[in-house]
JSON list of C-alpha atoms and ligand atoms in Angstrom, two decimals:
[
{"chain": "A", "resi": 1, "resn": "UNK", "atom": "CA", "xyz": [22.12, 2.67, -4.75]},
{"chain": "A", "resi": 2, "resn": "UNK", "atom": "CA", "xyz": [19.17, 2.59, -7.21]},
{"chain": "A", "resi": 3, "resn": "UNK", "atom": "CA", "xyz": [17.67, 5.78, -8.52]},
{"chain": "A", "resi": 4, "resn": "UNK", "atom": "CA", "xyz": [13.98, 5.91, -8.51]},
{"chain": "A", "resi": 5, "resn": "UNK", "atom": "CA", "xyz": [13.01, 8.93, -10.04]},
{"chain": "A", "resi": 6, "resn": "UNK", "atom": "CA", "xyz": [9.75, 8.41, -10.81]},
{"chain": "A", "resi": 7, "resn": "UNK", "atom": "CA", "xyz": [8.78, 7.17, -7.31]},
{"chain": "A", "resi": 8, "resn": "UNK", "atom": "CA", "xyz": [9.98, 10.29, -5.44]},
{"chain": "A", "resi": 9, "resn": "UNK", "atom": "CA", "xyz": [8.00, 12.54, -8.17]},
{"chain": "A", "resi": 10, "resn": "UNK", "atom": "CA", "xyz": [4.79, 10.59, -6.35]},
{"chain": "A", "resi": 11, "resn": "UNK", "atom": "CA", "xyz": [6.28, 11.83, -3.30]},
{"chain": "A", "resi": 12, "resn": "UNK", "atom": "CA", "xyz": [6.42, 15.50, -4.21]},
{"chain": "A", "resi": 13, "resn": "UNK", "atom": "CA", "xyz": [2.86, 15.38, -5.99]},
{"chain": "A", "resi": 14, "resn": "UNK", "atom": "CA", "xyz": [0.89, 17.72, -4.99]},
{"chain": "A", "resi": 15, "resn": "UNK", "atom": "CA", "xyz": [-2.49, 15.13, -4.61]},
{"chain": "A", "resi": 16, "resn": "UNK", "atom": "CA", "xyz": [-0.24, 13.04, -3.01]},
{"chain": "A", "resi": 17, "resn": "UNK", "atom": "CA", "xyz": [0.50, 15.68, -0.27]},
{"chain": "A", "resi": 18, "resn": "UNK", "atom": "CA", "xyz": [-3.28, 16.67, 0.02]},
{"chain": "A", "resi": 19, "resn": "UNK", "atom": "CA", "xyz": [-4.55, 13.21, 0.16]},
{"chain": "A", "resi": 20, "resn": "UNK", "atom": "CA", "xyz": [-1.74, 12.44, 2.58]},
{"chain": "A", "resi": 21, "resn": "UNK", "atom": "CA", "xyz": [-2.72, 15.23, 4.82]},
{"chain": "A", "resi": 22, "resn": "UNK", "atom": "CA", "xyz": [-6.53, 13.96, 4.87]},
{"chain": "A", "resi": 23, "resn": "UNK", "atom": "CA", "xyz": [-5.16, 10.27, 5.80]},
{"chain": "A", "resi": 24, "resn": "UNK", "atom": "CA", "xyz": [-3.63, 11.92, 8.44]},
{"chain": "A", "resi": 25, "resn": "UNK", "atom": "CA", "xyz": [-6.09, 14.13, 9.80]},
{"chain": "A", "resi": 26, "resn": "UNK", "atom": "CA", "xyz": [-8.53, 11.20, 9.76]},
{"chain": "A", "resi": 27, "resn": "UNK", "atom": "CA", "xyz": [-6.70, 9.18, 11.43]},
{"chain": "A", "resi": 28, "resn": "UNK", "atom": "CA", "xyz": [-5.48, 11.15, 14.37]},
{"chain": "A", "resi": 29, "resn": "UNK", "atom": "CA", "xyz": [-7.76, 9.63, 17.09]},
{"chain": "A", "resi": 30, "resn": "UNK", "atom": "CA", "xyz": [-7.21, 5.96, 15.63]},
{"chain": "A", "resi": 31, "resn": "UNK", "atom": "CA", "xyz": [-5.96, 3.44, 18.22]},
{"chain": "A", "resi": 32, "resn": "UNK", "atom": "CA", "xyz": [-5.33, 0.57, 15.39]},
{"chain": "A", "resi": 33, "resn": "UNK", "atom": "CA", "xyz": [-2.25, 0.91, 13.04]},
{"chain": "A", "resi": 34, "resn": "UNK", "atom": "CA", "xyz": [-2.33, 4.27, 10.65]},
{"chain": "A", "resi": 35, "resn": "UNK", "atom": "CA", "xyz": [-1.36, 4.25, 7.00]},
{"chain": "A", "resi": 36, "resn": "UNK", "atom": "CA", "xyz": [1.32, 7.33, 6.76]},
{"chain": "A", "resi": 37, "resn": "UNK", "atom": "CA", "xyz": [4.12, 7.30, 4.75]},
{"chain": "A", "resi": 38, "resn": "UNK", "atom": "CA", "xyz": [6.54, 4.60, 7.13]},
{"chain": "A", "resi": 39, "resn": "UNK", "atom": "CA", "xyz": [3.29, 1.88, 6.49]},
{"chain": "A", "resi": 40, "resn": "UNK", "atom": "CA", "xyz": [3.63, 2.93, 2.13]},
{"chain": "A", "resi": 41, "resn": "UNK", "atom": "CA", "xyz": [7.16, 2.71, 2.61]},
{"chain": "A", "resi": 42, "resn": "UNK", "atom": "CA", "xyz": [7.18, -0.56, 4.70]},
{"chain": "A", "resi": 43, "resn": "UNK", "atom": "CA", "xyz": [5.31, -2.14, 2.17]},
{"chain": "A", "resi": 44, "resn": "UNK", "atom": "CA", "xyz": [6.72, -1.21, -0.96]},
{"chain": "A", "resi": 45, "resn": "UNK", "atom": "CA", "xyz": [10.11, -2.75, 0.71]},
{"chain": "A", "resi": 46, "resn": "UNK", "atom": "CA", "xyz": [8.79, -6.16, 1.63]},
{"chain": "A", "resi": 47, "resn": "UNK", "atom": "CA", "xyz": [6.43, -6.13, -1.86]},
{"chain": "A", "resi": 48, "resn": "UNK", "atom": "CA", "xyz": [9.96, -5.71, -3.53]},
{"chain": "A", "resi": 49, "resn": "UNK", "atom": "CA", "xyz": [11.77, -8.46, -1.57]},
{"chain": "A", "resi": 50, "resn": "UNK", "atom": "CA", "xyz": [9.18, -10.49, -1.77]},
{"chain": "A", "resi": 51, "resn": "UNK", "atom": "CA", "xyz": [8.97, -10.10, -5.46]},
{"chain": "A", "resi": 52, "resn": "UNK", "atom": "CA", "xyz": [12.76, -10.86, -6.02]},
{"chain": "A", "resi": 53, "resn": "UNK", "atom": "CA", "xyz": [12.29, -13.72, -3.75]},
{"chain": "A", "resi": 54, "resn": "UNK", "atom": "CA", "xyz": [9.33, -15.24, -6.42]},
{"chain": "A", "resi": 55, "resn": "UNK", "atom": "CA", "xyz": [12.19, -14.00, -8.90]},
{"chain": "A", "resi": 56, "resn": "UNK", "atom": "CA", "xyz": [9.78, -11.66, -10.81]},
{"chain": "A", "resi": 57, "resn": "UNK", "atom": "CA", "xyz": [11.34, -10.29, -13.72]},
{"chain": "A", "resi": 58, "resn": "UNK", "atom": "CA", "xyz": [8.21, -8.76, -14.72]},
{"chain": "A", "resi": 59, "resn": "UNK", "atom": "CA", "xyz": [7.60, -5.52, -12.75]},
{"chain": "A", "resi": 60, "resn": "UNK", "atom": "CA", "xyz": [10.45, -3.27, -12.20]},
{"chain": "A", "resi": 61, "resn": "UNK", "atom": "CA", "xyz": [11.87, -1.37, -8.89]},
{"chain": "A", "resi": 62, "resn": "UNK", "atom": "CA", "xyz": [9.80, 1.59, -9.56]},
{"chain": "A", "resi": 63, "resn": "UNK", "atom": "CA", "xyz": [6.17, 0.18, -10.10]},
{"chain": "A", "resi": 64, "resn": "UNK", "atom": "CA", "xyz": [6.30, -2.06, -7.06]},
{"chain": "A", "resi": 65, "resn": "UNK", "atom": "CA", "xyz": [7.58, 1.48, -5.07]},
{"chain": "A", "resi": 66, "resn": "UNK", "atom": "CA", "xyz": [5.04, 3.47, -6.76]},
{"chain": "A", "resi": 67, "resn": "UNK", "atom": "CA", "xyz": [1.70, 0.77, -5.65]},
{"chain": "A", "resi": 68, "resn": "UNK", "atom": "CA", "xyz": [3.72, 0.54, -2.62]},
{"chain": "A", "resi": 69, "resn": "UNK", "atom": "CA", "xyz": [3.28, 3.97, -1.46]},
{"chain": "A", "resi": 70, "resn": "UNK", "atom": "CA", "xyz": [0.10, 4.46, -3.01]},
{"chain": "A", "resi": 71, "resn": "UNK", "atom": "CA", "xyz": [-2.00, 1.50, -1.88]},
{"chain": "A", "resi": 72, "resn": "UNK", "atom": "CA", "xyz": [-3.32, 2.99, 1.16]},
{"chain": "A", "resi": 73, "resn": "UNK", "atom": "CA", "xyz": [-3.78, 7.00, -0.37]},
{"chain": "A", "resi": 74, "resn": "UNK", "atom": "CA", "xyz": [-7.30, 6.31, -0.35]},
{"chain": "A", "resi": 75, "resn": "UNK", "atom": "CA", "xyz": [-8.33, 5.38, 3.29]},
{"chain": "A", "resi": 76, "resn": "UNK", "atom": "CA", "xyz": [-9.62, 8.90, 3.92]},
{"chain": "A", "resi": 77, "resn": "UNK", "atom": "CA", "xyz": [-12.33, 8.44, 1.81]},
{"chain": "A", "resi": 78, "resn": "UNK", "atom": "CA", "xyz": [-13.17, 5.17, 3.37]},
{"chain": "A", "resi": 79, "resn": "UNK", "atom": "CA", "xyz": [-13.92, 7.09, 6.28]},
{"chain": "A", "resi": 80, "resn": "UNK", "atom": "CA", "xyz": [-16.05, 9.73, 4.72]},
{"chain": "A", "resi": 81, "resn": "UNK", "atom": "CA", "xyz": [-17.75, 7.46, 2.52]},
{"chain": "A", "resi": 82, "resn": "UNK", "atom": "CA", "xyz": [-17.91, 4.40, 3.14]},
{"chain": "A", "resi": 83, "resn": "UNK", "atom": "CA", "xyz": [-16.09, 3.20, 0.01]},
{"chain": "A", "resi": 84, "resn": "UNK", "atom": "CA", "xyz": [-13.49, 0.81, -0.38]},
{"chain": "A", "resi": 85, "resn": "UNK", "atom": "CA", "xyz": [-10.06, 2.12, -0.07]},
{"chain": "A", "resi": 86, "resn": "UNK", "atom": "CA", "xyz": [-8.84, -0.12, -2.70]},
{"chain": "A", "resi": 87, "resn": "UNK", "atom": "CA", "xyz": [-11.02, 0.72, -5.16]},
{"chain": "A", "resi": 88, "resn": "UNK", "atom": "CA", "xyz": [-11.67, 4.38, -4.13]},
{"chain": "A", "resi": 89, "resn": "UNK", "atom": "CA", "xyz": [-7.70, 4.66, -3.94]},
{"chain": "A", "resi": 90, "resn": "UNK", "atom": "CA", "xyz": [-7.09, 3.17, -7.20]},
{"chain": "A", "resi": 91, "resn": "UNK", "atom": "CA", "xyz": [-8.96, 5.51, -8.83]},
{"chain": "A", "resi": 92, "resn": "UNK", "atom": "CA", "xyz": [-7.56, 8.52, -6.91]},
{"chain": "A", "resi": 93, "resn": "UNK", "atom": "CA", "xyz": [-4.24, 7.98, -7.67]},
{"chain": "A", "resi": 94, "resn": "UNK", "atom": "CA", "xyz": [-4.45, 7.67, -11.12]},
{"chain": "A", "resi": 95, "resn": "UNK", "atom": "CA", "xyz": [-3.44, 11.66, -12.30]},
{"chain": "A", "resi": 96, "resn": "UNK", "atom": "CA", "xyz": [-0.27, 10.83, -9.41]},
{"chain": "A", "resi": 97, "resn": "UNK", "atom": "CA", "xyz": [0.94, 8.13, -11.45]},
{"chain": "A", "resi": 98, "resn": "UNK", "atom": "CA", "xyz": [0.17, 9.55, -14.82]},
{"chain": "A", "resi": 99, "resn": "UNK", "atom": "CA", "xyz": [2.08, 13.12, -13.84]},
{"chain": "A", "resi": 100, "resn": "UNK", "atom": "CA", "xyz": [5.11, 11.40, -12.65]},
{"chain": "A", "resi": 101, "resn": "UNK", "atom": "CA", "xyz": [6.10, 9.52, -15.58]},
{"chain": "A", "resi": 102, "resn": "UNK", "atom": "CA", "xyz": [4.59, 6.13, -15.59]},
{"chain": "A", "resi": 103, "resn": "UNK", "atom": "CA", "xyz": [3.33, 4.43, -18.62]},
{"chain": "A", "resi": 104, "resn": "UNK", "atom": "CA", "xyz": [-0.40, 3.23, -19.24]},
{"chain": "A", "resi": 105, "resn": "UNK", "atom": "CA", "xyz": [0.49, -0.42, -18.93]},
{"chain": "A", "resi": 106, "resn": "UNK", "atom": "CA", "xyz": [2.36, 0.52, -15.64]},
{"chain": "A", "resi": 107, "resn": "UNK", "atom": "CA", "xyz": [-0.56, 2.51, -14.39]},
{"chain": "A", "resi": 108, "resn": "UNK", "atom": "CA", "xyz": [-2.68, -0.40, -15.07]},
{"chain": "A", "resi": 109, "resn": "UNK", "atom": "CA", "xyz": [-0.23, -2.90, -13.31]},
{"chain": "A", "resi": 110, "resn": "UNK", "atom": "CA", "xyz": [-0.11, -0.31, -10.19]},
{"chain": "A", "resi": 111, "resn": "UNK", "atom": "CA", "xyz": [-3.85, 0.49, -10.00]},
{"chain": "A", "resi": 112, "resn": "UNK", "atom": "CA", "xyz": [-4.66, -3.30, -10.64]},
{"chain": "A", "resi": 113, "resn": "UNK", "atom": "CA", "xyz": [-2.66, -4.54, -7.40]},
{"chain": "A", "resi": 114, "resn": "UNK", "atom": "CA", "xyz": [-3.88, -1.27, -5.54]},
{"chain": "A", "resi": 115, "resn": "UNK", "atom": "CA", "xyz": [-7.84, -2.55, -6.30]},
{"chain": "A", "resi": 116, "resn": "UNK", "atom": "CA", "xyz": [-6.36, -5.98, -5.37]},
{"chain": "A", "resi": 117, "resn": "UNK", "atom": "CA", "xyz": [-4.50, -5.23, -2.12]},
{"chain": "A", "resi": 118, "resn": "UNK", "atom": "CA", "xyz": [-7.07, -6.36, 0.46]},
{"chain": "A", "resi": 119, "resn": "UNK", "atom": "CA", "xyz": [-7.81, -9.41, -1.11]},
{"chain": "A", "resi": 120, "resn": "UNK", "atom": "CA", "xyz": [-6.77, -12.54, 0.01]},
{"chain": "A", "resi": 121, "resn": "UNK", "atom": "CA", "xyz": [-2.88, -13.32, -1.47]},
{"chain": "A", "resi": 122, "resn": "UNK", "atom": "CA", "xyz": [-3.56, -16.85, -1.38]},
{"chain": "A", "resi": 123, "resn": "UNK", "atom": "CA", "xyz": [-6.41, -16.08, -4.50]},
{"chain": "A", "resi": 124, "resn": "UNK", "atom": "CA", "xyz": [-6.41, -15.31, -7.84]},
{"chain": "A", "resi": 125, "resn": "UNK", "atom": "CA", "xyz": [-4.82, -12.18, -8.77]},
{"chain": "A", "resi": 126, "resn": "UNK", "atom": "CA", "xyz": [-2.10, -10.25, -10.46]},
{"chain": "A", "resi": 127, "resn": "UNK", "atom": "CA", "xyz": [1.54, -11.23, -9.06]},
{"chain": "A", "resi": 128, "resn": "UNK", "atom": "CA", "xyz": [1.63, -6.98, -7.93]},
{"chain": "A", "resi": 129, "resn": "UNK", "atom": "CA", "xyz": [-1.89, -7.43, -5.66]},
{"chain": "A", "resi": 130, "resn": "UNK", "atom": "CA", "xyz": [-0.60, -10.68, -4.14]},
{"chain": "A", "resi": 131, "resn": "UNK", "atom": "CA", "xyz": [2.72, -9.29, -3.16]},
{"chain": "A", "resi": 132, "resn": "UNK", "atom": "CA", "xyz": [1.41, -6.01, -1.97]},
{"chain": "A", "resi": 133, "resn": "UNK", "atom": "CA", "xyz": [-1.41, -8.62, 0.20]},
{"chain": "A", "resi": 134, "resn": "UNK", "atom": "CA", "xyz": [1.40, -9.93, 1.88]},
{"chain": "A", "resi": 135, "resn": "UNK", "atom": "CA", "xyz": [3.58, -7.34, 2.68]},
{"chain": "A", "resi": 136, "resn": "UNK", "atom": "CA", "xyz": [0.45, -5.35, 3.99]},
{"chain": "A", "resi": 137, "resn": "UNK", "atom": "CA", "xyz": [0.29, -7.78, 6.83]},
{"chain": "A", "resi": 138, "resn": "UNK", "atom": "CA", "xyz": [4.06, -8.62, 7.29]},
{"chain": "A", "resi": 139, "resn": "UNK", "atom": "CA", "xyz": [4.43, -4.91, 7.56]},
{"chain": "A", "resi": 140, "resn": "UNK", "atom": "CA", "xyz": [2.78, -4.57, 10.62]},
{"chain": "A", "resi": 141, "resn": "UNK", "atom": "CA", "xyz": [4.02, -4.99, 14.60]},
{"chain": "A", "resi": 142, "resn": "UNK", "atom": "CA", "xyz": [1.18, -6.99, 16.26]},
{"chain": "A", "resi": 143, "resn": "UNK", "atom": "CA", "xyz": [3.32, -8.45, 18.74]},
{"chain": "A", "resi": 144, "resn": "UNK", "atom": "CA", "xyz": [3.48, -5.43, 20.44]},
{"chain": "A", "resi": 145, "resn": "UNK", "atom": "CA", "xyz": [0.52, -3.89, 19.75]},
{"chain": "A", "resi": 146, "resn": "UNK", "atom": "CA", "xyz": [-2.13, -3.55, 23.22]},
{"chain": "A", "resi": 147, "resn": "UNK", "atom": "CA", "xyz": [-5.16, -4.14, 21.20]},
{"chain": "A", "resi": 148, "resn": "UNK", "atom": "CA", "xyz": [-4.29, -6.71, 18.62]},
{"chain": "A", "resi": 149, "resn": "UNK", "atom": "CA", "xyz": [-7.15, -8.89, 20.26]},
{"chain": "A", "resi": 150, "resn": "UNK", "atom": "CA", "xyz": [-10.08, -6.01, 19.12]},
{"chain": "A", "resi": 151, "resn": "UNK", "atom": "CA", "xyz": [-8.23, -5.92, 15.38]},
{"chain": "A", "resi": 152, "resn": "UNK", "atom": "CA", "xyz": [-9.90, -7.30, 12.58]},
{"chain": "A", "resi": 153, "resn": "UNK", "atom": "CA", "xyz": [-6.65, -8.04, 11.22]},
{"chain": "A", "resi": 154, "resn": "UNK", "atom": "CA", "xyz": [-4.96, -9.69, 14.02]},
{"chain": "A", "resi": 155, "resn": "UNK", "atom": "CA", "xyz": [-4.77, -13.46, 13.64]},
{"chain": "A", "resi": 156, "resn": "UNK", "atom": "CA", "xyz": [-2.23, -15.34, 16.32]},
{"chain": "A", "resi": 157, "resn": "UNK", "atom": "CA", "xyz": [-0.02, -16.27, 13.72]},
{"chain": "A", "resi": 158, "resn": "UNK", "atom": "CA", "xyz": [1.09, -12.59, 13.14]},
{"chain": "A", "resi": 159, "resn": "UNK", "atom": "CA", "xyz": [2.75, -13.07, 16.69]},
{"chain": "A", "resi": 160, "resn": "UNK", "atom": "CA", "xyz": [5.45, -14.59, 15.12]},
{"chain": "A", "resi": 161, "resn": "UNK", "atom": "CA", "xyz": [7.95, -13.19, 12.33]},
{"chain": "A", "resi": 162, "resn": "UNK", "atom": "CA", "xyz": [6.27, -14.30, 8.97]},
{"chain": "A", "resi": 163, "resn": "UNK", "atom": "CA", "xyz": [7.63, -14.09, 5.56]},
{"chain": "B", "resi": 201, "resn": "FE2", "atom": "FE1", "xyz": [-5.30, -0.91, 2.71]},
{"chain": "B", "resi": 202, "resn": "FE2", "atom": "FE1", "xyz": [-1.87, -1.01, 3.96]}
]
């Protein structure tokens, strides 16, 4: 077992709760996929194995967690706004990461692939955004999902396990 300190301060945050709660409420009458905690989770785990798969030596255990769980903190103002979630989020998060321990240069590398996370992974970007790209998509069940055909997301190929 790896201790990841810093990542479960995040967790006990008290922005994180509130903007946690307003994902949440948002979200209560959406049909497509929600972005809770098992989704920030989900992707922080396949970001990390797919890091150690590109045998990244660069970002540790605890900033891929961190962007992981955070990517997504900022689809409730999407919905009020308008805004990007990426870029909204990335700038929401920011007193999260600061107050649990993380460095500048870390809160730079976890904002940057935050801001980056809806881009296309096969594009230029940091090796954090393209990871956390991928994972966002491999997270996700389509195959059983009733309304993958009205998804903006949903491509055929997501029928199959993809890695
Ligand atoms: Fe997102
Ligand atoms: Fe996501």
């Amino acid at each position: 077992m790896v201790l990841i300190p810093r990542v479960n301060q995040i967790l006990k945050h008290d922005l994180f709760k509130e903007y946690s709660q307003y994902n949440s409420q948002a979200e209560e009458k959406r049909a497509f996929c929600r972005h809770g905690l098992d989704h920030g989770i989900a992707v922080a785990r396949i970001a990390y194995i797919y890091l150690l798969e590109q045998q990244n030596t660069s970002l540790s255990k605890e900033v891929i967690y961190a962007a992981g769980l955070l990517h997504d903190l900022g689809r409730w103002r999407e919905y009020e706004t308008g805004e990007d979630h990426a870029l909204a989020g990335a700038e929401l998060v920011k007193p999260i990461i600061q107050d649990s321990g993380f460095s500048i240069d870390e809160l730079e590398t976890i904002t940057q692939g935050i801001r980056e996370h809806r881009l296309n992974p096969e594009g230029k970007m940091s090796l954090l955004g393209r990871a956390l790209a991928y994972a966002d998509d491999w997270a996700r069940d389509c195959r059983n999902c009733l309304i993958k055909e009205a998804c903006y997301k949903y491509t055929e190929q997501m029928d199959e396990i993809i890695c």
